[in-house]
Short mmCIF file of C-alpha atoms in Angstrom, two decimals:
data_model
loop_
_atom_site.label_atom_id
_atom_site.label_comp_id
_atom_site.label_asym_id
_atom_site.label_seq_id
_atom_site.Cartn_x
_atom_site.Cartn_y
_atom_site.Cartn_z
CA MET A 8 72.73 -6.90 -70.72
CA GLN A 9 74.23 -5.84 -67.58
CA ASP A 10 73.86 -8.38 -64.46
CA LEU A 11 70.92 -6.79 -62.10
CA SER A 12 71.17 -9.74 -59.77
CA VAL A 13 71.93 -8.66 -55.75
CA ARG A 14 73.97 -10.45 -53.54
CA LEU A 15 71.86 -11.29 -50.49
CA ASP A 16 73.08 -11.64 -46.68
CA SER A 17 71.93 -15.10 -46.03
CA SER A 18 70.37 -13.39 -42.44
CA VAL A 19 68.03 -11.27 -45.27
CA SER A 20 64.77 -12.68 -45.72
CA VAL A 21 63.51 -12.12 -49.40
CA ALA A 22 59.41 -12.27 -49.97
CA PRO A 23 58.13 -13.85 -52.84
CA ALA A 24 57.79 -12.56 -55.87
CA ALA A 25 53.57 -12.88 -55.23
CA SER A 26 53.67 -10.83 -52.01
CA LEU A 27 56.14 -7.61 -54.14
CA GLU A 28 53.07 -7.76 -57.27
CA THR A 29 50.29 -7.42 -54.53
CA GLU A 30 52.18 -4.79 -52.38
CA ARG A 31 52.68 -2.98 -56.27
CA ALA A 32 48.81 -3.57 -56.79
CA PRO A 33 47.02 -0.05 -56.02
CA VAL A 34 45.65 0.45 -52.75
CA SER A 35 42.21 1.95 -51.79
CA HIS A 36 42.35 4.55 -48.74
CA VAL A 37 39.40 6.10 -47.29
CA TRP A 38 39.41 9.42 -49.26
CA SER A 39 40.97 7.89 -52.51
CA ASP A 40 38.22 9.25 -54.41
CA GLU A 41 38.74 12.40 -53.05
CA ILE A 42 42.11 12.63 -53.48
CA GLU A 43 42.05 11.51 -57.48
CA GLU A 44 39.82 14.27 -57.60
CA ILE A 45 42.31 17.29 -56.15
CA ALA A 46 45.34 15.59 -58.69
CA ARG A 47 42.20 16.21 -61.62
CA ARG A 48 41.17 19.65 -60.43
CA ARG A 49 44.78 20.22 -60.69
CA GLY A 50 45.35 19.39 -63.99
CA TRP A 51 42.92 21.65 -64.89
CA ALA A 52 44.83 24.32 -63.13
CA GLU A 53 47.85 23.52 -65.53
CA LEU A 54 45.74 23.92 -68.69
CA LEU A 55 45.25 27.76 -68.01
CA GLY A 56 43.07 29.15 -71.02
CA GLY A 57 43.52 26.49 -73.00
CA GLU A 58 45.42 25.46 -75.89
CA GLU A 59 43.98 28.17 -78.10
CA LYS A 60 44.89 30.74 -76.15
CA ILE A 61 48.39 29.21 -74.78
CA ARG A 62 48.70 29.58 -78.83
CA ARG A 63 48.38 32.99 -79.33
CA GLN A 64 49.93 34.13 -76.60
CA HIS A 65 53.57 32.43 -77.60
CA ALA A 66 52.21 33.77 -81.11
CA THR A 67 52.98 37.81 -79.93
CA GLY A 68 56.49 36.44 -78.14
CA ARG A 69 55.05 36.03 -74.67
CA SER A 70 55.58 33.00 -72.16
CA THR A 71 52.61 31.57 -70.54
CA VAL A 72 51.94 33.04 -66.63
CA ARG A 73 53.28 29.15 -65.68
CA GLU A 74 56.21 29.20 -68.15
CA ARG A 75 57.81 32.44 -66.36
CA ILE A 76 57.61 31.47 -62.36
CA LEU A 77 59.58 28.35 -63.91
CA ASP A 78 62.26 30.49 -65.20
CA LEU A 79 61.95 32.99 -62.67
CA LEU A 80 62.12 30.94 -59.58
CA ASP A 81 64.65 28.31 -58.60
CA ALA A 82 63.93 24.20 -59.92
CA ASP A 83 61.19 22.99 -58.05
CA SER A 84 60.67 25.90 -55.82
CA PHE A 85 56.96 27.19 -55.92
CA GLU A 86 55.01 26.69 -53.35
CA GLU A 87 51.42 27.49 -55.68
CA ILE A 88 48.79 28.88 -53.25
CA GLY A 89 44.75 28.06 -54.05
CA ALA A 90 45.26 26.54 -57.76
CA LEU A 91 41.82 25.08 -57.42
CA ALA A 92 40.47 28.26 -57.18
CA GLY A 93 37.92 28.92 -60.28
CA PHE A 94 35.03 28.80 -62.04
CA ALA A 95 33.24 25.24 -62.34
CA THR A 96 31.13 23.83 -65.08
CA VAL A 97 28.77 21.17 -63.68
CA SER A 98 26.33 18.96 -65.33
CA GLU A 99 22.49 18.47 -64.75
CA ASP A 100 23.55 15.90 -62.11
CA GLY A 101 25.87 18.20 -60.14
CA THR A 102 28.89 16.45 -61.20
CA THR A 103 31.87 18.95 -62.33
CA VAL A 104 32.75 18.51 -65.87
CA SER A 105 35.63 21.02 -65.47
CA VAL A 106 36.86 24.37 -63.80
CA MET A 107 38.55 27.52 -65.34
CA PRO A 108 40.99 28.24 -63.51
CA ALA A 109 41.12 31.96 -61.93
CA ASN A 110 43.45 33.99 -63.97
CA PHE A 111 45.97 35.15 -61.48
CA LEU A 112 48.46 32.31 -59.57
CA PHE A 113 50.59 33.33 -56.08
CA GLY A 114 52.41 31.79 -53.91
CA LEU A 115 55.92 30.77 -52.37
CA GLY A 116 59.07 30.70 -53.85
CA GLU A 117 63.03 31.13 -54.01
CA ILE A 118 64.87 33.14 -55.78
CA ASP A 119 69.06 32.18 -55.72
CA GLY A 120 67.79 30.26 -52.51
CA ARG A 121 66.12 33.26 -51.24
CA ARG A 122 62.51 33.17 -50.35
CA VAL A 123 60.04 35.36 -52.21
CA ALA A 124 56.46 35.62 -52.80
CA LEU A 125 54.90 35.78 -56.11
CA GLY A 126 52.11 36.78 -57.70
CA ALA A 127 51.27 36.46 -61.50
CA ASP A 128 48.27 37.84 -63.82
CA ASP A 129 47.36 34.87 -66.64
CA PHE A 130 46.73 36.39 -70.00
CA THR A 131 45.26 33.50 -71.58
CA ILE A 132 41.86 33.51 -70.02
CA ARG A 133 40.40 37.23 -70.16
CA GLY A 134 42.93 39.08 -71.05
CA GLY A 135 43.80 38.99 -67.14
CA ALA A 136 40.33 40.89 -66.45
CA ALA A 137 39.01 41.01 -63.20
CA ASP A 138 35.96 39.19 -64.58
CA ALA A 139 37.87 35.96 -64.47
CA SER A 140 39.76 36.35 -61.32
CA ILE A 141 38.91 35.73 -57.53
CA MET A 142 40.10 39.35 -56.10
CA ALA A 143 40.80 37.42 -52.94
CA LYS A 144 43.38 35.54 -54.40
CA GLN A 145 45.02 39.04 -55.32
CA VAL A 146 44.72 40.42 -52.19
CA ASP A 147 46.58 37.55 -50.29
CA SER A 148 49.55 37.52 -52.22
CA GLU A 149 50.18 41.25 -50.98
CA ARG A 150 49.32 39.83 -46.94
CA LEU A 151 51.40 36.43 -47.58
CA ALA A 152 54.41 38.69 -48.46
CA ALA A 153 53.98 40.72 -45.45
CA ALA A 154 53.18 38.08 -43.12
CA MET A 155 55.80 36.14 -44.28
CA ARG A 156 58.42 39.34 -44.55
CA VAL A 157 59.92 38.11 -48.01
CA PRO A 158 60.19 40.41 -51.09
CA LEU A 159 56.85 40.03 -53.35
CA VAL A 160 57.28 39.93 -57.47
CA ARG A 161 54.19 41.18 -59.48
CA LEU A 162 54.45 39.49 -63.13
CA VAL A 163 51.96 42.32 -64.25
CA GLU A 164 49.80 41.54 -67.66
CA GLY A 165 45.95 42.56 -68.33
CA THR A 166 43.85 44.72 -66.82
CA GLY A 167 43.45 43.30 -63.10
CA GLY A 168 40.48 45.72 -62.58
CA GLY A 169 37.28 46.50 -63.20
CA GLY A 170 36.54 44.05 -65.98
CA SER A 171 34.69 44.73 -68.89
CA VAL A 172 31.09 46.83 -68.75
CA ARG A 173 29.50 44.03 -69.69
CA MET A 174 29.75 42.78 -66.01
CA VAL A 175 27.46 45.72 -65.06
CA GLU A 176 24.61 44.25 -67.06
CA ASP A 177 24.87 40.86 -66.06
CA ALA A 178 25.10 41.95 -61.99
CA GLY A 179 22.64 44.69 -63.04
CA TYR A 180 24.01 46.79 -60.88
CA THR A 181 27.34 49.31 -60.55
CA TYR A 182 29.16 50.33 -57.33
CA VAL A 183 31.31 52.33 -55.92
CA PRO A 184 35.45 51.17 -56.89
CA ALA A 185 37.59 50.88 -53.89
CA ASN A 186 41.34 49.18 -55.03
CA PRO A 187 40.98 45.96 -53.19
CA GLY A 188 43.45 45.20 -51.04
CA TRP A 189 45.25 48.44 -51.01
CA ASP A 190 45.73 49.15 -47.60
CA ALA A 191 48.27 46.05 -47.92
CA VAL A 192 49.39 46.78 -50.88
CA VAL A 193 50.73 50.98 -49.44
CA GLU A 194 52.06 48.98 -46.45
CA ASN A 195 54.23 46.71 -48.15
CA LEU A 196 56.02 49.55 -49.83
CA SER A 197 57.54 50.13 -46.22
CA VAL A 198 57.64 46.58 -45.55
CA VAL A 199 59.39 44.53 -48.13
CA PRO A 200 60.90 45.00 -51.57
CA VAL A 201 58.12 44.42 -54.12
CA VAL A 202 59.44 44.61 -57.68
CA ALA A 203 56.67 44.54 -60.61
CA ALA A 204 57.20 43.42 -64.45
CA CYS A 205 54.92 45.03 -67.38
CA MET A 206 55.00 41.46 -69.12
CA GLY A 207 52.22 42.33 -71.85
CA PRO A 208 49.57 44.58 -72.04
CA VAL A 209 48.74 46.38 -69.09
CA ALA A 210 45.93 48.78 -67.79
CA GLY A 211 44.08 50.10 -65.34
CA LEU A 212 44.40 48.44 -61.89
CA GLY A 213 47.14 46.81 -63.24
CA ALA A 214 48.92 49.81 -64.11
CA GLY A 215 48.61 50.63 -60.41
CA ARG A 216 50.32 47.74 -59.21
CA VAL A 217 53.14 48.30 -61.27
CA ALA A 218 53.53 51.99 -59.91
CA MET A 219 52.96 50.82 -56.51
CA SER A 220 56.44 48.82 -56.26
CA HIS A 221 60.37 49.38 -55.75
CA PHE A 222 61.44 48.57 -59.00
CA SER A 223 59.46 48.30 -62.31
CA VAL A 224 60.37 46.33 -65.60
CA LEU A 225 58.75 46.91 -68.82
CA ILE A 226 59.71 44.76 -72.24
CA GLU A 227 60.32 46.43 -75.47
CA GLN A 228 57.49 45.84 -78.27
CA VAL A 229 55.72 43.23 -76.44
CA ALA A 230 54.19 45.44 -73.41
CA GLN A 231 52.61 48.72 -72.79
CA MET A 232 51.24 49.91 -69.74
CA PHE A 233 48.84 52.56 -69.35
CA VAL A 234 45.96 54.16 -67.23
CA ALA A 235 43.43 53.36 -70.33
CA GLY A 236 43.90 51.69 -73.10
CA PRO A 237 42.98 53.14 -76.77
CA PRO A 238 39.50 52.29 -77.24
CA VAL A 239 38.44 54.50 -73.96
CA VAL A 240 41.08 57.11 -74.71
CA LYS A 241 39.49 57.17 -78.05
CA HIS A 242 36.00 58.39 -76.60
CA ALA A 243 37.35 60.54 -73.62
CA THR A 244 39.86 62.94 -75.63
CA GLY A 245 39.25 62.15 -79.27
CA GLU A 246 43.38 60.67 -79.52
CA HIS A 247 43.87 57.34 -82.23
CA LEU A 248 46.47 55.67 -80.79
CA THR A 249 47.75 52.27 -80.98
CA LYS A 250 48.79 49.98 -77.65
CA GLU A 251 52.82 51.09 -78.20
CA GLU A 252 51.97 54.81 -78.99
CA LEU A 253 50.06 55.09 -76.05
CA GLY A 254 52.26 53.26 -73.17
CA GLY A 255 55.42 51.66 -75.40
CA ALA A 256 59.03 51.71 -74.24
CA ASP A 257 59.55 54.88 -76.14
CA VAL A 258 56.48 56.37 -73.99
CA HIS A 259 57.87 55.25 -70.64
CA ARG A 260 61.80 55.39 -71.35
CA ARG A 261 61.54 59.02 -69.82
CA SER A 262 57.78 59.15 -68.43
CA GLY A 263 59.44 58.34 -64.99
CA ALA A 264 56.43 55.74 -64.63
CA ILE A 265 58.87 52.79 -65.21
CA ASP A 266 62.48 52.00 -63.97
CA ARG A 267 64.12 49.78 -66.17
CA ILE A 268 63.34 49.25 -69.99
CA VAL A 269 64.66 45.44 -71.45
CA PRO A 270 64.76 44.26 -74.72
CA ASP A 271 62.90 40.73 -73.73
CA GLU A 272 61.40 38.31 -71.19
CA LYS A 273 64.71 36.78 -70.33
CA ALA A 274 66.11 39.92 -69.55
CA ALA A 275 63.37 41.11 -67.52
CA LEU A 276 63.44 38.20 -65.14
CA GLN A 277 66.91 39.00 -64.57
CA ALA A 278 66.69 42.65 -63.66
CA VAL A 279 63.83 41.49 -60.96
CA ARG A 280 66.52 38.61 -60.01
CA ASP A 281 69.41 41.27 -59.70
CA PHE A 282 67.72 43.79 -57.99
CA LEU A 283 65.99 41.53 -55.30
CA SER A 284 69.80 40.75 -54.79
CA TYR A 285 71.06 43.77 -53.24
CA LEU A 286 67.71 43.62 -50.83
CA PRO A 287 67.33 42.01 -47.34
CA ALA A 288 64.25 39.88 -47.42
CA SER A 289 62.00 43.08 -45.18
CA VAL A 290 62.67 46.35 -43.05
CA HIS A 291 63.55 43.83 -40.13
CA ASP A 292 66.79 42.40 -41.75
CA VAL A 293 69.93 44.34 -42.71
CA PRO A 294 70.78 43.86 -46.67
CA PRO A 295 72.68 41.02 -47.74
CA VAL A 296 77.02 41.02 -47.60
CA VAL A 297 78.48 38.63 -50.35
CA ALA A 298 81.86 37.91 -50.86
CA GLY A 299 83.69 40.96 -52.52
CA ALA A 300 85.30 41.29 -56.12
CA GLU A 301 87.94 43.20 -57.55
CA PRO A 302 86.83 46.00 -59.45
CA ALA A 303 86.50 45.12 -63.25
CA GLY A 304 88.40 48.88 -64.10
CA SER A 305 91.67 50.20 -63.67
CA ALA A 306 92.38 52.78 -60.55
CA ASP A 307 94.88 54.38 -62.59
CA ALA A 308 92.50 55.71 -65.05
CA LEU A 309 90.45 57.55 -62.30
CA ALA A 310 93.82 60.05 -62.44
CA ASP A 311 92.82 61.00 -66.00
CA VAL A 312 89.16 60.32 -66.08
CA VAL A 313 88.27 64.08 -65.73
CA PRO A 314 89.73 66.86 -68.11
CA ARG A 315 91.33 69.75 -67.07
CA ASN A 316 88.46 71.40 -69.45
CA ARG A 317 85.54 71.86 -67.52
CA ARG A 318 83.09 72.12 -70.50
CA GLN A 319 84.51 68.67 -71.27
CA PRO A 320 82.22 65.65 -70.38
CA TYR A 321 83.92 62.46 -69.15
CA ARG A 322 82.48 58.28 -68.78
CA LEU A 323 80.98 58.34 -66.03
CA ARG A 324 80.73 54.29 -66.40
CA THR A 325 85.07 54.14 -66.14
CA ILE A 326 84.65 55.92 -62.86
CA LEU A 327 81.93 52.97 -61.49
CA ASP A 328 83.60 50.18 -63.15
CA ALA A 329 87.27 51.15 -61.06
CA VAL A 330 85.38 51.52 -57.78
CA PHE A 331 82.55 49.19 -57.14
CA ASP A 332 82.99 45.38 -57.10
CA ALA A 333 83.19 43.81 -60.86
CA GLY A 334 79.23 43.23 -61.88
CA SER A 335 77.85 45.30 -59.65
CA ASN A 336 76.97 48.24 -61.08
CA PHE A 337 73.02 47.90 -61.30
CA GLU A 338 70.99 51.09 -62.73
CA TYR A 339 68.30 51.93 -61.03
CA ALA A 340 65.57 55.26 -61.93
CA GLY A 341 66.71 54.70 -65.96
CA TYR A 342 64.56 58.14 -66.38
CA GLY A 343 66.54 60.36 -64.22
CA ALA A 344 68.93 61.63 -67.26
CA SER A 345 72.18 63.90 -65.97
CA VAL A 346 71.13 62.03 -62.61
CA TYR A 347 72.61 58.47 -62.11
CA THR A 348 70.94 56.77 -59.71
CA GLY A 349 71.97 52.82 -59.19
CA LEU A 350 72.82 50.05 -56.64
CA ALA A 351 76.31 48.45 -56.23
CA ARG A 352 78.62 46.51 -53.95
CA LEU A 353 81.84 47.60 -52.07
CA ASP A 354 83.68 44.67 -50.87
CA GLY A 355 80.43 42.78 -51.10
CA HIS A 356 78.38 45.26 -48.98
CA PRO A 357 75.23 46.99 -51.34
CA VAL A 358 75.06 50.65 -51.79
CA GLY A 359 73.05 53.09 -53.42
CA VAL A 360 74.94 54.88 -55.60
CA VAL A 361 74.03 58.66 -57.37
CA ALA A 362 76.15 60.49 -59.64
CA THR A 363 76.12 62.31 -62.68
CA ASP A 364 76.35 61.53 -66.49
CA PRO A 365 77.55 64.80 -67.92
CA TYR A 366 77.29 63.34 -71.22
CA LYS A 367 73.21 63.61 -70.44
CA GLY A 368 73.76 67.08 -68.81
CA ALA A 369 74.82 68.83 -65.98
CA THR A 370 72.25 69.73 -64.45
CA MET A 371 69.00 68.19 -62.17
CA THR A 372 66.25 67.90 -63.98
CA PRO A 373 62.78 67.74 -63.05
CA ASN A 374 62.99 63.86 -64.03
CA GLY A 375 66.42 63.32 -62.11
CA ALA A 376 65.14 64.95 -58.90
CA ASP A 377 62.40 62.14 -58.85
CA ALA A 378 64.75 59.58 -59.66
CA LEU A 379 67.21 61.08 -56.62
CA THR A 380 64.34 60.53 -54.48
CA ARG A 381 63.36 56.97 -55.35
CA LEU A 382 66.59 56.19 -54.92
CA ILE A 383 66.96 57.44 -51.50
CA ASP A 384 63.51 56.30 -50.35
CA LEU A 385 64.59 53.01 -51.10
CA CYS A 386 67.98 52.84 -49.55
CA GLU A 387 66.23 54.46 -46.52
CA THR A 388 63.67 51.93 -46.32
CA PHE A 389 65.92 49.06 -46.82
CA HIS A 390 68.98 50.46 -45.41
CA LEU A 391 71.67 50.50 -48.02
CA PRO A 392 74.34 53.41 -47.56
CA ILE A 393 74.74 55.62 -50.07
CA VAL A 394 77.49 57.01 -51.72
CA SER A 395 77.18 60.08 -53.48
CA LEU A 396 79.87 60.91 -56.85
CA THR A 397 78.64 64.58 -57.07
CA ASP A 398 79.07 66.45 -59.83
CA GLN A 399 75.78 68.64 -59.64
CA ALA A 400 75.68 71.95 -61.42
CA GLY A 401 72.46 72.41 -59.90
CA MET A 402 68.61 72.38 -60.62
CA MET A 403 67.93 72.63 -63.98
CA ILE A 404 66.77 76.58 -65.08
CA GLY A 405 64.81 77.90 -68.06
CA LEU A 406 61.33 78.29 -69.24
CA GLN A 407 60.78 74.22 -69.63
CA ALA A 408 62.15 73.60 -66.16
CA GLU A 409 59.80 76.12 -64.97
CA LYS A 410 56.80 74.48 -66.59
CA SER A 411 58.26 70.97 -64.91
CA ALA A 412 57.86 72.73 -61.37
CA SER A 413 62.04 71.82 -61.30
CA ILE A 414 62.08 73.52 -57.89
CA ARG A 415 59.60 72.06 -56.19
CA ARG A 416 60.59 68.47 -57.28
CA GLY A 417 64.22 69.13 -56.66
CA ALA A 418 62.77 70.40 -53.23
CA ARG A 419 61.54 66.98 -52.82
CA ALA A 420 64.60 65.38 -53.51
CA VAL A 421 66.57 67.21 -51.18
CA VAL A 422 63.85 66.42 -47.93
CA ALA A 423 64.52 63.16 -49.26
CA ALA A 424 68.40 63.18 -48.28
CA TYR A 425 67.62 64.94 -45.30
CA GLN A 426 65.01 62.53 -44.12
CA ALA A 427 67.45 59.66 -44.53
CA ARG A 428 69.13 58.36 -41.76
CA VAL A 429 71.42 55.72 -43.30
CA PRO A 430 75.04 56.54 -43.39
CA MET A 431 76.03 59.00 -46.63
CA ALA A 432 79.64 59.14 -47.97
CA GLU A 433 80.37 61.60 -50.68
CA VAL A 434 83.19 61.84 -53.12
CA ILE A 435 82.78 65.33 -54.77
CA VAL A 436 83.87 64.64 -58.80
CA ARG A 437 83.93 67.91 -60.13
CA ARG A 438 81.00 70.50 -59.46
CA VAL A 439 78.73 71.19 -56.18
CA PHE A 440 76.54 74.09 -57.35
CA GLY A 441 73.15 75.98 -56.07
CA VAL A 442 70.37 74.05 -54.29
CA GLY A 443 70.94 70.66 -56.45
CA GLY A 444 74.58 70.61 -55.61
CA ALA A 445 74.00 71.32 -51.57
CA GLY A 446 71.16 69.01 -51.30
CA GLN A 447 72.31 65.83 -53.00
CA ILE A 448 73.63 64.82 -49.31
CA ASN A 449 72.57 66.33 -46.05
CA ARG A 450 75.85 68.00 -45.68
CA HIS A 451 74.11 69.17 -41.91
CA ARG A 452 74.72 65.73 -40.67
CA PHE A 453 78.19 64.41 -40.23
CA SER A 454 79.03 61.91 -43.65
CA ARG A 455 82.26 60.93 -44.70
CA GLN A 456 83.43 63.49 -47.94
CA TRP A 457 86.43 63.36 -49.75
CA ALA A 458 86.96 65.26 -52.89
CA TRP A 459 89.26 64.83 -56.15
CA PRO A 460 91.93 68.27 -57.40
CA SER A 461 89.03 68.27 -60.19
CA GLY A 462 86.73 69.71 -57.48
CA ASP A 463 85.08 73.00 -58.27
CA TRP A 464 82.11 74.30 -55.82
CA GLY A 465 80.53 77.69 -54.77
CA SER A 466 76.95 79.59 -54.73
CA LEU A 467 77.35 79.66 -58.47
CA PRO A 468 79.59 79.10 -61.41
CA VAL A 469 82.28 81.80 -61.57
CA GLU A 470 81.37 81.85 -65.26
CA GLY A 471 78.30 82.88 -65.18
CA GLY A 472 78.69 85.43 -62.24
CA VAL A 473 81.77 87.32 -63.52
CA GLU A 474 79.45 90.07 -66.10
CA ALA A 475 77.03 90.52 -63.16
CA ALA A 476 79.60 90.81 -60.31
CA TYR A 477 81.94 93.06 -61.97
CA ARG A 478 79.30 94.94 -64.76
CA ALA A 479 80.79 98.91 -63.17
CA ASP A 480 84.43 97.94 -63.27
CA LEU A 481 84.17 96.59 -66.66
CA GLU A 482 81.97 99.59 -67.83
CA ALA A 483 84.67 102.05 -66.60
CA SER A 484 87.29 99.93 -68.23
CA ASP A 485 89.37 101.45 -71.10
CA ASP A 486 90.16 97.82 -71.95
CA PRO A 487 87.16 95.38 -70.55
CA GLU A 488 88.68 92.49 -71.50
CA ALA A 489 91.86 92.71 -70.63
CA LEU A 490 90.21 93.44 -67.10
CA MET A 491 87.82 90.48 -67.84
CA ALA A 492 91.11 88.36 -68.23
CA GLN A 493 92.46 89.62 -65.07
CA ILE A 494 89.32 89.13 -62.97
CA HIS A 495 89.30 85.33 -64.14
CA ALA A 496 92.63 84.62 -63.16
CA ARG A 497 92.61 85.87 -60.00
CA LEU A 498 89.02 83.99 -59.51
CA GLU A 499 91.23 80.57 -60.63
CA VAL A 500 93.40 81.13 -57.84
CA ALA A 501 90.68 81.40 -55.45
CA ARG A 502 88.15 78.88 -56.78
CA SER A 503 91.29 76.52 -55.84
CA PRO A 504 90.39 73.45 -53.84
CA PHE A 505 93.10 73.37 -52.15
CA ARG A 506 92.17 76.77 -51.15
CA THR A 507 88.77 75.16 -49.37
CA ALA A 508 90.53 72.60 -48.04
CA GLU A 509 92.82 75.56 -45.70
CA ARG A 510 89.85 76.63 -44.48
CA TYR A 511 88.04 73.19 -44.06
CA GLY A 512 85.25 73.52 -46.43
CA VAL A 513 85.81 70.09 -47.51
CA GLN A 514 87.22 67.12 -45.21
CA ASP A 515 90.60 65.79 -47.37
CA LEU A 516 91.44 65.89 -50.85
CA ILE A 517 92.86 62.91 -52.32
CA ASP A 518 94.72 61.26 -55.28
CA PRO A 519 91.27 59.77 -56.97
CA ARG A 520 92.88 56.58 -57.24
CA SER A 521 92.53 55.74 -53.71
CA THR A 522 88.77 56.51 -54.05
CA ARG A 523 87.77 52.78 -53.95
CA GLU A 524 90.08 52.01 -50.76
CA VAL A 525 88.68 54.50 -48.89
CA LEU A 526 85.55 53.64 -49.33
CA VAL A 527 86.02 50.16 -49.12
CA ARG A 528 86.53 51.03 -45.42
CA TRP A 529 83.67 53.56 -44.93
CA VAL A 530 81.47 50.89 -45.81
CA HIS A 531 82.66 48.57 -43.43
CA ASP A 532 82.19 51.42 -40.81
CA ALA A 533 78.73 52.07 -41.96
CA TYR A 534 77.76 48.33 -41.75
CA ARG A 535 78.38 48.16 -38.16
CA VAL A 536 76.28 51.13 -38.06
CA VAL A 537 73.66 49.74 -40.43
CA PRO A 538 71.91 47.07 -38.28
CA GLU A 539 70.55 49.53 -35.74
CA LEU A 540 68.34 50.97 -38.29
CA VAL A 541 66.25 47.73 -38.99
CA GLY A 542 62.42 48.27 -38.83
CA PRO A 543 59.97 50.01 -40.61
CA PRO A 544 60.82 53.58 -41.62
CA SER A 545 60.55 57.21 -40.12
CA PHE A 546 58.35 57.71 -42.93
CA GLY A 547 56.35 55.91 -45.86
CA THR A 548 58.20 55.06 -49.24
CA ARG A 549 56.83 56.60 -51.44
CA PRO A 550 56.01 55.16 -54.82
#
């Protein structure tokens, strides 16, 4: 056995063994009983809805609210507020036997060393419904984020709203609804980053809390989101739907209500962490600049990525990997179809990114326009410069586009681009056509612009307008096909990007391999301007 004896200096006096025993004995304080009661009540709060409800939660593949908080936040950083709030069971002599905690937890914590506010639903108590909540806690979670100027994370599970109809009978009256604390909910969108994760079934006010965020996540097979659940829908519309059919991942992959679909809880919490890493704590700060990293892709690949055949698609990921810092490409609004929106870093500096994924289409769909609006609003609110890797064939056309208000939703995206004050840079990769192409960034203010030799632009694509423009000539020709070939040859010369550069219709044509180099220089200039933009945005963020 190890020798535990200690050599002591002769000048140090040692207390007798009896004195040490006395010091270790329990000491009674004036408030000892109450201090012990605090500990007892905190113990009740840790029990959540009880062992059986926790077992049911785990059986569905879902963690408890306290387990999620431990997984999301840095170790030992959670400072819970209102842990003792709940519903007491009192004996005949007035002694509190137990307290069922309120089904909403909130407080402060840290993610990667940065302070955040967190509010989380506890589904093990009445399924997260309002009749087991104390609404002041949820309201104060919103106020806390604004007051401390820190990001707000909402882990949403349940209804979080009016509770069951049984509450009406118990109360003996009903009321005119008002969403509690939503003055703070609305205000927070223009003050601090707000993230919402659907961690299980989410309905009613809970769905509203998810929508009122800058970034939302839903877990496949585990979480669903809907305005009203299957029983209410069946009564109102006659539709017989399961939770998954009504509001699961397949519904929201393209609905526009959810930004990111993830496979499990771990991925959901990681998405929350990743998203917040690009943003400042509030609109009163600048985005966090970190150490830069070399891109994962090769610059040489950019010289070959765009085919000469204009109808042939290319891989957007090749461009993103070669231009931005390795590991920093974060897809934002995943429902945007051909319109890619994302966050990334250039030499450690956070930026917003808009581009086109040719494998998903060439035009700006209505959903794509919504995604673009959402990204620009996010960047404007939190002062992130925007990089446009432009390849935009214009707004989607056709009957379905008209039924989906393509022009109105596209115009809304253009307005967002024109209202934004953050620095913008544009690399024209391929197409710029129509209102959609013209409005992807605000070309009426000075923004740095470069074009690749694959650039192709105009009011509309040449291929789509030749027959209309030269109809009379073609009808009068003895050999329309030969004439058409001659016209195309002449237009091919005229549409050369070098002709545009000669007239200063584009600022610069560059070797695609130098794209990262020019953007890195630009982002350092842009971040000299960013501090002047701190403070609330000139217009409120649109959810």
